[in-house]
Every structure is written in structure tokens, then in C-alpha cells.
Amino acid sequence: MFGQRRAASLGVIEPLTLLTALALVTEHVGLIATASTSYNSPYNLARRFLRARPREQRPRRLDIVTTAGVDAARNFGVDEQPLHAERYARAAEFIDVTLKRFGIGWEDDVVIADKGAGVWGDNTKIHPADHRGSISRWRER
């Protein structure tokens, strides 16, 4: 027997997938998806949010949460959930990294697209976040 399971998660579409699908059929409705800082990578999550809608219609609101519970941890291959303080310290750093990802990157006129010269873009207009923090060490434990 599998034990008791809540039926709420059965048939539920992952929030960013749903946001992307809805963005294809609407222009005037703001869309927000919830994502967890506990088991996602900030760079990956920021990229997924940025690509969820066309550039001029990107969502500007993120619902960032921490995830608690041993079952959730096991979904991500972790035997135990992180302590409360650890989850919130990670969330604070996660938000910092995500904001850096949104606020930097490529300048609007980065693309040169000179096929003859073999030049895609202007490297001086690309700005990496270069974040140094504890998120990667937290995942290694």
C-alpha cells in the first residue's frame, strides 16, 4: 500500500509550463507563477521565467516561496529537508541572484549579427552576474 496521498497534485501542470501556455493565448492578462527557492537553481529559474513570455510581455512578478516537508525533499533526491533558518537564508541569497539575473545580462543592442565577419554580438555589452555565494555549496551537502 502506498499510504495516504493528497489528490491535489494529481493532474496539476507545473506553474511555469502553465504560464507559458496561457501567455500564448492572452495579451492583456498579467500572469504570475509560484516557484520554490528550496530546490531550484536561481539562474535556471530566472531563465525559465524570462522565457515564459515574449520579451515585451515578460512577467514582472515572481511568487518566491520556500518548500518544507520531507516528501518535497525526496522529490528532489534529498533525504531530509533543510532547517527553517537554512531555507530562508538560501531564499534571501536566491532572490539576490535572481534579481542580478534579471537586472543584467545583455544590453538591448548587443546583437550585431554580422554573418560575413562571423560576429554574433558585442562582448562589451554582455554582463555576467559573477555571483559568489553559498547556494552551490548548499546543494552539495
PDB file of C-alpha atoms in Angstrom:
ATOM      1  CA  MET A   1       0.000   0.000   0.000  1.00  0.00           C
ATOM      2  CA  PHE A   2       1.258   3.477  -0.842  1.00  0.00           C
ATOM      3  CA  GLY A   3      -0.283   5.182   2.174  1.00  0.00           C
ATOM      4  CA  GLN A   4      -2.385   8.297   2.068  1.00  0.00           C
ATOM      5  CA  ARG A   5      -1.691  10.801  -0.646  1.00  0.00           C
ATOM      6  CA  ARG A   6      -3.427  14.062  -1.311  1.00  0.00           C
ATOM      7  CA  ALA A   7      -5.113  14.155  -4.697  1.00  0.00           C
ATOM      8  CA  ALA A   8      -4.399  17.881  -5.086  1.00  0.00           C
ATOM      9  CA  SER A   9      -1.165  17.267  -7.008  1.00  0.00           C
ATOM     10  CA  LEU A  10      -2.649  14.762  -9.447  1.00  0.00           C
ATOM     11  CA  GLY A  11      -3.016  16.235 -12.908  1.00  0.00           C
ATOM     12  CA  VAL A  12      -1.631  19.640 -11.911  1.00  0.00           C
ATOM     13  CA  ILE A  13       0.532  21.350 -14.522  1.00  0.00           C
ATOM     14  CA  GLU A  14       3.842  22.815 -13.373  1.00  0.00           C
ATOM     15  CA  PRO A  15       3.307  26.603 -12.916  1.00  0.00           C
ATOM     16  CA  LEU A  16       5.840  27.886 -15.465  1.00  0.00           C
ATOM     17  CA  THR A  17       4.594  25.461 -18.104  1.00  0.00           C
ATOM     18  CA  LEU A  18       1.053  26.655 -17.493  1.00  0.00           C
ATOM     19  CA  LEU A  19       2.148  30.313 -17.533  1.00  0.00           C
ATOM     20  CA  THR A  20       3.853  29.774 -20.893  1.00  0.00           C
ATOM     21  CA  ALA A  21       0.785  28.089 -22.374  1.00  0.00           C
ATOM     22  CA  LEU A  22      -1.517  30.866 -21.135  1.00  0.00           C
ATOM     23  CA  ALA A  23       0.849  33.536 -22.461  1.00  0.00           C
ATOM     24  CA  LEU A  24       0.310  32.165 -25.966  1.00  0.00           C
ATOM     25  CA  VAL A  25      -3.416  32.907 -25.849  1.00  0.00           C
ATOM     26  CA  THR A  26      -3.560  36.203 -23.958  1.00  0.00           C
ATOM     27  CA  GLU A  27      -2.045  39.647 -24.292  1.00  0.00           C
ATOM     28  CA  HIS A  28      -3.706  41.713 -21.564  1.00  0.00           C
ATOM     29  CA  VAL A  29      -3.695  39.456 -18.501  1.00  0.00           C
ATOM     30  CA  GLY A  30      -0.811  39.538 -16.051  1.00  0.00           C
ATOM     31  CA  LEU A  31       0.476  36.087 -15.209  1.00  0.00           C
ATOM     32  CA  ILE A  32       2.309  35.017 -12.058  1.00  0.00           C
ATOM     33  CA  ALA A  33       3.775  31.604 -11.289  1.00  0.00           C
ATOM     34  CA  THR A  34       4.969  30.348  -7.910  1.00  0.00           C
ATOM     35  CA  ALA A  35       8.410  28.761  -7.641  1.00  0.00           C
ATOM     36  CA  SER A  36      10.392  27.354  -4.763  1.00  0.00           C
ATOM     37  CA  THR A  37      13.835  28.566  -3.741  1.00  0.00           C
ATOM     38  CA  SER A  38      14.492  25.372  -1.795  1.00  0.00           C
ATOM     39  CA  TYR A  39      15.235  23.049  -4.691  1.00  0.00           C
ATOM     40  CA  ASN A  40      15.550  25.201  -7.825  1.00  0.00           C
ATOM     41  CA  SER A  41      18.658  26.876  -9.187  1.00  0.00           C
ATOM     42  CA  PRO A  42      18.281  30.685  -9.254  1.00  0.00           C
ATOM     43  CA  TYR A  43      19.910  31.054 -12.679  1.00  0.00           C
ATOM     44  CA  ASN A  44      17.789  28.298 -14.181  1.00  0.00           C
ATOM     45  CA  LEU A  45      14.580  29.563 -12.628  1.00  0.00           C
ATOM     46  CA  ALA A  46      15.262  33.152 -13.710  1.00  0.00           C
ATOM     47  CA  ARG A  47      15.896  31.947 -17.259  1.00  0.00           C
ATOM     48  CA  ARG A  48      12.665  29.930 -17.260  1.00  0.00           C
ATOM     49  CA  PHE A  49      10.695  32.966 -16.036  1.00  0.00           C
ATOM     50  CA  LEU A  50      12.304  35.230 -18.627  1.00  0.00           C
ATOM     51  CA  ARG A  51      11.477  32.813 -21.441  1.00  0.00           C
ATOM     52  CA  ALA A  52       7.934  32.140 -20.261  1.00  0.00           C
ATOM     53  CA  ARG A  53       6.583  35.095 -22.258  1.00  0.00           C
ATOM     54  CA  PRO A  54       7.831  37.179 -25.163  1.00  0.00           C
ATOM     55  CA  ARG A  55      10.307  39.915 -24.202  1.00  0.00           C
ATOM     56  CA  GLU A  56       7.782  42.736 -24.190  1.00  0.00           C
ATOM     57  CA  GLN A  57       5.316  40.700 -22.121  1.00  0.00           C
ATOM     58  CA  ARG A  58       7.581  39.109 -19.525  1.00  0.00           C
ATOM     59  CA  PRO A  59       6.026  38.595 -16.117  1.00  0.00           C
ATOM     60  CA  ARG A  60       7.264  41.203 -13.683  1.00  0.00           C
ATOM     61  CA  ARG A  61       6.016  39.456 -10.562  1.00  0.00           C
ATOM     62  CA  LEU A  62       7.571  36.388  -9.017  1.00  0.00           C
ATOM     63  CA  ASP A  63       5.982  34.466  -6.176  1.00  0.00           C
ATOM     64  CA  ILE A  64       9.043  33.013  -4.492  1.00  0.00           C
ATOM     65  CA  VAL A  65       8.459  30.518  -1.683  1.00  0.00           C
ATOM     66  CA  THR A  66      10.475  28.091   0.403  1.00  0.00           C
ATOM     67  CA  THR A  67       9.421  24.464   0.394  1.00  0.00           C
ATOM     68  CA  ALA A  68       9.158  22.426   3.570  1.00  0.00           C
ATOM     69  CA  GLY A  69       8.455  18.776   4.092  1.00  0.00           C
ATOM     70  CA  VAL A  70      10.351  15.551   3.762  1.00  0.00           C
ATOM     71  CA  ASP A  71       8.179  14.395   0.833  1.00  0.00           C
ATOM     72  CA  ALA A  72       9.106  17.501  -1.159  1.00  0.00           C
ATOM     73  CA  ALA A  73      12.795  16.990  -0.336  1.00  0.00           C
ATOM     74  CA  ARG A  74      12.618  13.377  -1.520  1.00  0.00           C
ATOM     75  CA  ASN A  75      11.107  14.522  -4.825  1.00  0.00           C
ATOM     76  CA  PHE A  76      14.447  16.259  -5.421  1.00  0.00           C
ATOM     77  CA  GLY A  77      16.622  13.376  -4.210  1.00  0.00           C
ATOM     78  CA  VAL A  78      17.295  14.831  -0.755  1.00  0.00           C
ATOM     79  CA  ASP A  79      16.616  12.608   2.259  1.00  0.00           C
ATOM     80  CA  GLU A  80      15.850  15.387   4.736  1.00  0.00           C
ATOM     81  CA  GLN A  81      14.507  18.891   4.375  1.00  0.00           C
ATOM     82  CA  PRO A  82      16.865  21.743   5.252  1.00  0.00           C
ATOM     83  CA  LEU A  83      16.309  23.503   8.553  1.00  0.00           C
ATOM     84  CA  HIS A  84      13.965  26.517   8.589  1.00  0.00           C
ATOM     85  CA  ALA A  85      16.784  29.058   9.019  1.00  0.00           C
ATOM     86  CA  GLU A  86      18.785  27.421   6.244  1.00  0.00           C
ATOM     87  CA  ARG A  87      15.821  27.530   3.835  1.00  0.00           C
ATOM     88  CA  TYR A  88      15.261  31.235   4.490  1.00  0.00           C
ATOM     89  CA  ALA A  89      18.970  32.099   4.221  1.00  0.00           C
ATOM     90  CA  ARG A  90      19.004  30.295   0.871  1.00  0.00           C
ATOM     91  CA  ALA A  91      15.822  32.148  -0.184  1.00  0.00           C
ATOM     92  CA  ALA A  92      17.425  35.532   0.560  1.00  0.00           C
ATOM     93  CA  GLU A  93      20.508  34.672  -1.488  1.00  0.00           C
ATOM     94  CA  PHE A  94      18.310  33.117  -4.195  1.00  0.00           C
ATOM     95  CA  ILE A  95      16.376  36.379  -4.575  1.00  0.00           C
ATOM     96  CA  ASP A  96      19.651  38.329  -4.778  1.00  0.00           C
ATOM     97  CA  VAL A  97      20.960  36.044  -7.548  1.00  0.00           C
ATOM     98  CA  THR A  98      17.635  36.107  -9.419  1.00  0.00           C
ATOM     99  CA  LEU A  99      17.465  39.907  -9.329  1.00  0.00           C
ATOM    100  CA  LYS A 100      21.031  40.065 -10.641  1.00  0.00           C
ATOM    101  CA  ARG A 101      19.989  37.759 -13.467  1.00  0.00           C
ATOM    102  CA  PHE A 102      17.013  39.955 -14.324  1.00  0.00           C
ATOM    103  CA  GLY A 103      18.907  43.216 -13.983  1.00  0.00           C
ATOM    104  CA  ILE A 104      21.933  42.306 -16.029  1.00  0.00           C
ATOM    105  CA  GLY A 105      22.835  40.104 -18.899  1.00  0.00           C
ATOM    106  CA  TRP A 106      22.675  41.592 -22.352  1.00  0.00           C
ATOM    107  CA  GLU A 107      22.177  45.191 -23.298  1.00  0.00           C
ATOM    108  CA  ASP A 108      19.361  45.817 -25.776  1.00  0.00           C
ATOM    109  CA  ASP A 109      21.724  46.471 -28.686  1.00  0.00           C
ATOM    110  CA  VAL A 110      24.092  43.525 -28.044  1.00  0.00           C
ATOM    111  CA  VAL A 111      23.286  41.711 -31.309  1.00  0.00           C
ATOM    112  CA  ILE A 112      25.465  42.644 -34.278  1.00  0.00           C
ATOM    113  CA  ALA A 113      24.571  39.607 -36.441  1.00  0.00           C
ATOM    114  CA  ASP A 114      27.379  40.075 -38.954  1.00  0.00           C
ATOM    115  CA  LYS A 115      27.473  36.678 -40.678  1.00  0.00           C
ATOM    116  CA  GLY A 116      30.280  37.715 -43.018  1.00  0.00           C
ATOM    117  CA  ALA A 117      32.576  38.571 -40.110  1.00  0.00           C
ATOM    118  CA  GLY A 118      31.286  35.682 -38.004  1.00  0.00           C
ATOM    119  CA  VAL A 119      30.246  38.042 -35.206  1.00  0.00           C
ATOM    120  CA  TRP A 120      27.066  37.392 -33.261  1.00  0.00           C
ATOM    121  CA  GLY A 121      27.273  40.192 -30.725  1.00  0.00           C
ATOM    122  CA  ASP A 122      29.302  42.823 -28.935  1.00  0.00           C
ATOM    123  CA  ASN A 123      31.044  41.170 -25.975  1.00  0.00           C
ATOM    124  CA  THR A 124      31.354  44.525 -24.191  1.00  0.00           C
ATOM    125  CA  LYS A 125      27.547  44.579 -23.904  1.00  0.00           C
ATOM    126  CA  ILE A 126      27.314  41.231 -22.108  1.00  0.00           C
ATOM    127  CA  HIS A 127      27.477  41.457 -18.308  1.00  0.00           C
ATOM    128  CA  PRO A 128      27.659  38.213 -16.304  1.00  0.00           C
ATOM    129  CA  ALA A 129      26.328  38.220 -12.743  1.00  0.00           C
ATOM    130  CA  ASP A 130      29.530  36.690 -11.334  1.00  0.00           C
ATOM    131  CA  HIS A 131      27.759  35.820  -8.077  1.00  0.00           C
ATOM    132  CA  ARG A 132      29.804  34.250  -5.294  1.00  0.00           C
ATOM    133  CA  GLY A 133      27.756  32.726  -2.520  1.00  0.00           C
ATOM    134  CA  SER A 134      26.720  29.606  -0.672  1.00  0.00           C
ATOM    135  CA  ILE A 135      23.925  28.262  -2.910  1.00  0.00           C
ATOM    136  CA  SER A 136      26.163  25.817  -4.782  1.00  0.00           C
ATOM    137  CA  ARG A 137      27.717  24.597  -1.531  1.00  0.00           C
ATOM    138  CA  TRP A 138      24.252  24.087  -0.023  1.00  0.00           C
ATOM    139  CA  ARG A 139      23.265  21.749  -2.876  1.00  0.00           C
ATOM    140  CA  GLU A 140      26.420  19.652  -2.415  1.00  0.00           C
ATOM    141  CA  ARG A 141      25.601  18.623   1.144  1.00  0.00           C
TER     142      ARG A 141
END
